[in-house]
mmCIF file with all atom_site columns, C-alpha atoms in Angstrom:
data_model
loop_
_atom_site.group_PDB
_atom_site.id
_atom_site.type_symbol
_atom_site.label_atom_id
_atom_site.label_alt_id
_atom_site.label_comp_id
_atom_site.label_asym_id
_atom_site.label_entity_id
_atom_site.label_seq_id
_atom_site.pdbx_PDB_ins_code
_atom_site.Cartn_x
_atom_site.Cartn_y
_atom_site.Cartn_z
_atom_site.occupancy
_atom_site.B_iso_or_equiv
_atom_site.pdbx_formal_charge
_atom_site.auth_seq_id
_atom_site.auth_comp_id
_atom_site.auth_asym_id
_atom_site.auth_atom_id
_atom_site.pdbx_PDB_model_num
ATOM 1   C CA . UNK F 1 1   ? 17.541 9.138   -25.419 1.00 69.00 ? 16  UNK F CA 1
ATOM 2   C CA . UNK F 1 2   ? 15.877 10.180  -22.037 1.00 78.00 ? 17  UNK F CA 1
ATOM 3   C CA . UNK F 1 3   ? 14.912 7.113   -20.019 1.00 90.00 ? 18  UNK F CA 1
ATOM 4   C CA . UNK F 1 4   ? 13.901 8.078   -16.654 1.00 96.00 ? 19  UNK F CA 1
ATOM 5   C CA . UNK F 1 5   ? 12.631 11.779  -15.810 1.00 96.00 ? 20  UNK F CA 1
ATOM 6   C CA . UNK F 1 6   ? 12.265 12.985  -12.205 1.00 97.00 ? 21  UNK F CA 1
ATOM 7   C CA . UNK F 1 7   ? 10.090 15.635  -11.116 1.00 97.00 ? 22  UNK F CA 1
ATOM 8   C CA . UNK F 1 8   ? 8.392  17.000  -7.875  1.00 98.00 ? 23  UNK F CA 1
ATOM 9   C CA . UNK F 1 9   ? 11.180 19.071  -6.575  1.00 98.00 ? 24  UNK F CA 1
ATOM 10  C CA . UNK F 1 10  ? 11.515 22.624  -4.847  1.00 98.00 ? 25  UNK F CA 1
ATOM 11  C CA . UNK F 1 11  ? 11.735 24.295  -1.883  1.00 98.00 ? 26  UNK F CA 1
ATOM 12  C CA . UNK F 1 12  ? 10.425 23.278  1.069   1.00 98.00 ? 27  UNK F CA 1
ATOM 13  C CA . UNK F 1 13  ? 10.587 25.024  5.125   1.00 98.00 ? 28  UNK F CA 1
ATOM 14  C CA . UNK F 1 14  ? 11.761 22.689  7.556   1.00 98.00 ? 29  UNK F CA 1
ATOM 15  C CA . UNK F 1 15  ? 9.423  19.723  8.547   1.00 98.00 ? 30  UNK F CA 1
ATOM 16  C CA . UNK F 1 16  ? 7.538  20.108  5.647   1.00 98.00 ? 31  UNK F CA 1
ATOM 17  C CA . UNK F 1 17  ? 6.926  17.617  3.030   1.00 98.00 ? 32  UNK F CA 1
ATOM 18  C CA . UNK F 1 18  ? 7.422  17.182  -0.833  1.00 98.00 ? 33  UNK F CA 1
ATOM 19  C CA . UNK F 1 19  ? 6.497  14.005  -3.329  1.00 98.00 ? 34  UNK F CA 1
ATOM 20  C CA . UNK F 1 20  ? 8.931  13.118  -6.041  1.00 98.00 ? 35  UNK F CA 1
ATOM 21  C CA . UNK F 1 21  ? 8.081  11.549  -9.338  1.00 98.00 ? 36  UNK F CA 1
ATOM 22  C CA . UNK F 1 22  ? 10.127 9.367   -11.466 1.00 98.00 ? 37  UNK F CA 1
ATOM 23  C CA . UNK F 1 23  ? 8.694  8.171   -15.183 1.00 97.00 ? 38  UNK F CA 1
ATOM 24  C CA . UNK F 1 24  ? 10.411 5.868   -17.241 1.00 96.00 ? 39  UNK F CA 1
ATOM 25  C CA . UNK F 1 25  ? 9.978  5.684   -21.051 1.00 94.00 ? 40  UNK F CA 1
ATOM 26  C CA . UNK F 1 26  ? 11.070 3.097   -22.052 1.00 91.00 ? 41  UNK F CA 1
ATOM 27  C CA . UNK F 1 27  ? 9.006  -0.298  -21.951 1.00 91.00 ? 42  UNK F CA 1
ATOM 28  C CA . UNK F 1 28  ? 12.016 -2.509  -20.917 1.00 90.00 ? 43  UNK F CA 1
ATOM 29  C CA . UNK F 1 29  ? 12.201 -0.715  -17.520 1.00 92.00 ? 44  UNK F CA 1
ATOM 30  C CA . UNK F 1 30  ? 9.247  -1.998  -16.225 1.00 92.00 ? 45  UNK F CA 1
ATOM 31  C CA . UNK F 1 31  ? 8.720  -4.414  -13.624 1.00 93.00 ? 46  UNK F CA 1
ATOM 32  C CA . UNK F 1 32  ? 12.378 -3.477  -12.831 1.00 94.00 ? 47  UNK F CA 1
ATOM 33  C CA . UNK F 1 33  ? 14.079 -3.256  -9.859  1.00 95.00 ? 48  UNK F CA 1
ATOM 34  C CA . UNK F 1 34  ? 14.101 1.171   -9.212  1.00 97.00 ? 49  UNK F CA 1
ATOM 35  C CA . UNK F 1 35  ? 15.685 3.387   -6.556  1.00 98.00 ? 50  UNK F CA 1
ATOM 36  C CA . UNK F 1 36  ? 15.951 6.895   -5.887  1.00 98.00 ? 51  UNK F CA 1
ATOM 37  C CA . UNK F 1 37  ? 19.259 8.407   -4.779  1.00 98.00 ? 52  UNK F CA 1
ATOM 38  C CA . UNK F 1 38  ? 20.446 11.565  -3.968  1.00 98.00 ? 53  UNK F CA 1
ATOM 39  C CA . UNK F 1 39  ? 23.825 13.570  -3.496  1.00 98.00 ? 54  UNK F CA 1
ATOM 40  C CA . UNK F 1 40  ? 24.740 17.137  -1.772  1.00 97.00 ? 55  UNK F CA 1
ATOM 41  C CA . UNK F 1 41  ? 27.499 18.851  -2.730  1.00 93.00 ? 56  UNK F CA 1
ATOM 42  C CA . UNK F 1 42  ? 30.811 17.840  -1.754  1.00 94.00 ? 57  UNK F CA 1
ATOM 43  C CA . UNK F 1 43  ? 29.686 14.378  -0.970  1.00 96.00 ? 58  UNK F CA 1
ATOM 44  C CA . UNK F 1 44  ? 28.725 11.095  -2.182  1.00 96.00 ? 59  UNK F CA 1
ATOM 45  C CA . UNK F 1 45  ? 26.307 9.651   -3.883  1.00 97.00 ? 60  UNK F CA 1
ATOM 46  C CA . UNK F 1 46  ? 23.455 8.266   -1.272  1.00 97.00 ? 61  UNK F CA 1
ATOM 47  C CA . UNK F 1 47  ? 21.070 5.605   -1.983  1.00 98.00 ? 62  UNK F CA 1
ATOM 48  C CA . UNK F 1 48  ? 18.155 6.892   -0.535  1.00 98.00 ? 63  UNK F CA 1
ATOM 49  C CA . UNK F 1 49  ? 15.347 3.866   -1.067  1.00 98.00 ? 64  UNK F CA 1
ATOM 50  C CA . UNK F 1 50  ? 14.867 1.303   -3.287  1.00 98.00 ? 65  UNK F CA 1
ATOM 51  C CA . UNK F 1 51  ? 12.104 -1.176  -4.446  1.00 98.00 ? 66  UNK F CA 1
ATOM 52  C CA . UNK F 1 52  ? 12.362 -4.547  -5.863  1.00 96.00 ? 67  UNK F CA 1
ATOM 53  C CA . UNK F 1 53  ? 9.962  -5.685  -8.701  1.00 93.00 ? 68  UNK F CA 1
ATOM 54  C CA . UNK F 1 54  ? 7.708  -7.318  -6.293  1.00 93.00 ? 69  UNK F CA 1
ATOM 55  C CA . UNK F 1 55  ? 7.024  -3.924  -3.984  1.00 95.00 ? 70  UNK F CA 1
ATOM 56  C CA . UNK F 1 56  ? 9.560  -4.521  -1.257  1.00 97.00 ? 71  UNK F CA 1
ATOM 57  C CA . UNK F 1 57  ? 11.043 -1.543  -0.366  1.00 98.00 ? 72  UNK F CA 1
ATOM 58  C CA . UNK F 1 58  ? 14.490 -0.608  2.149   1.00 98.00 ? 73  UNK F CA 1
ATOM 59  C CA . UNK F 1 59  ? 15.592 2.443   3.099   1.00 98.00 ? 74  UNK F CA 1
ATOM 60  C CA . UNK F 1 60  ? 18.341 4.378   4.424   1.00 98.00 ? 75  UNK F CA 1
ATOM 61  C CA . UNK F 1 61  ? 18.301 5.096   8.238   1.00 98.00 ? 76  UNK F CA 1
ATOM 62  C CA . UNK F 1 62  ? 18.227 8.837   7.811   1.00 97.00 ? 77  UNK F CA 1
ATOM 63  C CA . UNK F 1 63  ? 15.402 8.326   6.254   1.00 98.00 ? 78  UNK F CA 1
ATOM 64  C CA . UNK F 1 64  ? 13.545 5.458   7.239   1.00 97.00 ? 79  UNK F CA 1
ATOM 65  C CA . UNK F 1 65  ? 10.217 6.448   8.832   1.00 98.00 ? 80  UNK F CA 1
ATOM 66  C CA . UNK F 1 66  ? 10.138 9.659   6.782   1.00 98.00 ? 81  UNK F CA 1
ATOM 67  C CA . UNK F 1 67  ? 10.708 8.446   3.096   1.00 98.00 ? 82  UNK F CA 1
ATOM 68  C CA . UNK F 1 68  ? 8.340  6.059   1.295   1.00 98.00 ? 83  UNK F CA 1
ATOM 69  C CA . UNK F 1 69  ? 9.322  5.126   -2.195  1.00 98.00 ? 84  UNK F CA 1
ATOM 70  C CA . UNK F 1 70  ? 6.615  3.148   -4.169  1.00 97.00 ? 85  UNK F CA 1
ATOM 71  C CA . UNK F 1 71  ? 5.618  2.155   -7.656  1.00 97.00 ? 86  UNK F CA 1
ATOM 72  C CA . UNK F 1 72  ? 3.049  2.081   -10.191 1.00 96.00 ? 87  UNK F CA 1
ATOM 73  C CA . UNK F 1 73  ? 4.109  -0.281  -12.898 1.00 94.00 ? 88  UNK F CA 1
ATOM 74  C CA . UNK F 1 74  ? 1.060  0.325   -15.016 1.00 94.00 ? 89  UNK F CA 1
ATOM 75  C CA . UNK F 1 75  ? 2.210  4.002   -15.469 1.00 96.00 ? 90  UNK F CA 1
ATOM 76  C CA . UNK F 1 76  ? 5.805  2.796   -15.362 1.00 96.00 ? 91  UNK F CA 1
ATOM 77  C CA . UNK F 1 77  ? 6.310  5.008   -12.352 1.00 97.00 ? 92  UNK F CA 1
ATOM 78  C CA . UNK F 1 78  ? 8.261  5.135   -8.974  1.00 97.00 ? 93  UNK F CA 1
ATOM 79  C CA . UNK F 1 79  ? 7.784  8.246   -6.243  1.00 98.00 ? 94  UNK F CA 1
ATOM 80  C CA . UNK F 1 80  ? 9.592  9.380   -3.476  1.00 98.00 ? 95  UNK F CA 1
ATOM 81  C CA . UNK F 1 81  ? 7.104  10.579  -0.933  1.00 98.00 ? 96  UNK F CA 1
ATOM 82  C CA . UNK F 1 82  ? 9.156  12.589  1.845   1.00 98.00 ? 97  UNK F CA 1
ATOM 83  C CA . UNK F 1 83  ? 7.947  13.802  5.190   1.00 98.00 ? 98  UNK F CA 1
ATOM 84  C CA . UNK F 1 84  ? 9.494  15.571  8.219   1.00 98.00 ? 99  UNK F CA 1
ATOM 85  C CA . UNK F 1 85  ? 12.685 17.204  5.931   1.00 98.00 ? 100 UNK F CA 1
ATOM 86  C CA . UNK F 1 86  ? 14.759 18.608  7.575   1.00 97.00 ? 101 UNK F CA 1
ATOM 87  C CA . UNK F 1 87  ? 18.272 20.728  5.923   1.00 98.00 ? 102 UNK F CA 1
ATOM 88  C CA . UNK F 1 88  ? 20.259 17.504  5.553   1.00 97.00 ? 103 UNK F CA 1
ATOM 89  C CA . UNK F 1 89  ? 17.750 16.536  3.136   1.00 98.00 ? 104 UNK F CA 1
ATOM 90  C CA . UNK F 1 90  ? 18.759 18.927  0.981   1.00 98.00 ? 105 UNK F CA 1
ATOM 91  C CA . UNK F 1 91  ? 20.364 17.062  -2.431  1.00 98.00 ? 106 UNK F CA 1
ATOM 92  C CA . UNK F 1 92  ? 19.847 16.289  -5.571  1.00 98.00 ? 107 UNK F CA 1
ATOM 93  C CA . UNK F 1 93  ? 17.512 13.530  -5.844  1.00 98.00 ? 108 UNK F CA 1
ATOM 94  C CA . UNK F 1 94  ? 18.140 10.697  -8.597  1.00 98.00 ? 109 UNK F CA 1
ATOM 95  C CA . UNK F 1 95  ? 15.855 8.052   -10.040 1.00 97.00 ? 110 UNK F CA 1
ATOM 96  C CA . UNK F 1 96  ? 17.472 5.167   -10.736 1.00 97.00 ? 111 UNK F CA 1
ATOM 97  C CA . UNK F 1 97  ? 16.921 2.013   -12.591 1.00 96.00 ? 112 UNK F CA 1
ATOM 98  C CA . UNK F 1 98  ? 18.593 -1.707  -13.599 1.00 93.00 ? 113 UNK F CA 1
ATOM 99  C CA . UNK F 1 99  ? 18.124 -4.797  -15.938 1.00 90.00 ? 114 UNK F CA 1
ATOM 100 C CA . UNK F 1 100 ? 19.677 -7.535  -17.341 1.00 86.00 ? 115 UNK F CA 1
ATOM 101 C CA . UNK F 1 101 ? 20.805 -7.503  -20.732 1.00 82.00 ? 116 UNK F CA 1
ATOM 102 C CA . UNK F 1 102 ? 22.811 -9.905  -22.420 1.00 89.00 ? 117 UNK F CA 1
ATOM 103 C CA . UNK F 1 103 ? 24.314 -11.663 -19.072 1.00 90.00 ? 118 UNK F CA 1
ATOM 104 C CA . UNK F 1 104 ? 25.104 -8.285  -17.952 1.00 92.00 ? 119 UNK F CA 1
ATOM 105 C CA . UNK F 1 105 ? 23.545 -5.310  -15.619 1.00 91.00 ? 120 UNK F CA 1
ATOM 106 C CA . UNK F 1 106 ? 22.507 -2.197  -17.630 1.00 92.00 ? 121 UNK F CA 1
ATOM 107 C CA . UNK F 1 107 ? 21.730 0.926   -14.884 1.00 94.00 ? 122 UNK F CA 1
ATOM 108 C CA . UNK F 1 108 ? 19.976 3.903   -15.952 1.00 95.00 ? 123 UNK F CA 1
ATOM 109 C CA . UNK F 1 109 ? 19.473 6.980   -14.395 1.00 96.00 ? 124 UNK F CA 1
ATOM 110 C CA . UNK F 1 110 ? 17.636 9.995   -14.592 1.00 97.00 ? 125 UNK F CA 1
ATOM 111 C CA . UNK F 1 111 ? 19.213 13.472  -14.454 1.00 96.00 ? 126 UNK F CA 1
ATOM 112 C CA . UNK F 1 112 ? 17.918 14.139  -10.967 1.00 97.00 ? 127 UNK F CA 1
ATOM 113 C CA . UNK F 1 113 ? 15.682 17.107  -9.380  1.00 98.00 ? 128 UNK F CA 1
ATOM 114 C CA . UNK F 1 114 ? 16.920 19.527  -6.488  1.00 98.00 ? 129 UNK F CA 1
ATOM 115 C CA . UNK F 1 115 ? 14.978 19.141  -3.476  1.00 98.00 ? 130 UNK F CA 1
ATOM 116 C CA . UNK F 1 116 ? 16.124 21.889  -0.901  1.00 98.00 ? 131 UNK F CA 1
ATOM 117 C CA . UNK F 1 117 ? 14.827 22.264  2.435   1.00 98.00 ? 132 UNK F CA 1
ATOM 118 C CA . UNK F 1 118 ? 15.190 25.821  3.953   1.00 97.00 ? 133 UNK F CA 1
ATOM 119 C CA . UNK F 1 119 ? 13.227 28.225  6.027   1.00 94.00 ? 134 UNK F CA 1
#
């Protein structure tokens, strides 16, 4: 079963800027730690920015200053709100989630949306 759905992505020029969505469905996942990561073709996968369960967020230095990721555990939500793209940007862009279970980490991810910046 789906777990975490992402949404918000496109085509954007240049400089512009595009919000991503990510909504998990299943109750478990809240309050968890989340992160969104993305990956271009050819290359590995990036983490991006990530959030613990009390709001504090890191980033990656290509993005940092540009990228805000931020949560809304009443909806059981985390976005990606992206400024000042530019081509590197370009990926697909993964929501990403983790809890314990059983003494061990369980990670789920969502099936990621393409974000591609072009003029």
């Amino acid at each position: 079963q789906v777990q975490l759905v992402e949404s918000g992505g496109g085509l954007v020029p240049p400089g512009g800027s595009l919000n991503l969505s990510c909504v998990a469905s299943a109750p478990e996942l809240k309050f968890t730690p989340k992160a969104w990561y993305r990956q271009a073709p050819g290359t590995q996968r990036e983490l991006v920015a990530q959030i613990t369960g009390t709001g504090t967020a890191t980033y990656a230095d290509s993005v940092s200053g540009r990228f805000t990721i931020s949560r809304d555990d009443m909806k059981n939500t985390v976005d990606l709100l992206m400024s000042n793209l530019n081509p590197e940007d370009t990926a697909v862009y993964y929501c990403h989630a983790y809890r314990g279970w059983s003494g061990r980490r369980i990670d789920y991810w969502g099936q990621g949306t393409q974000v591609t910046v072009a003029s």
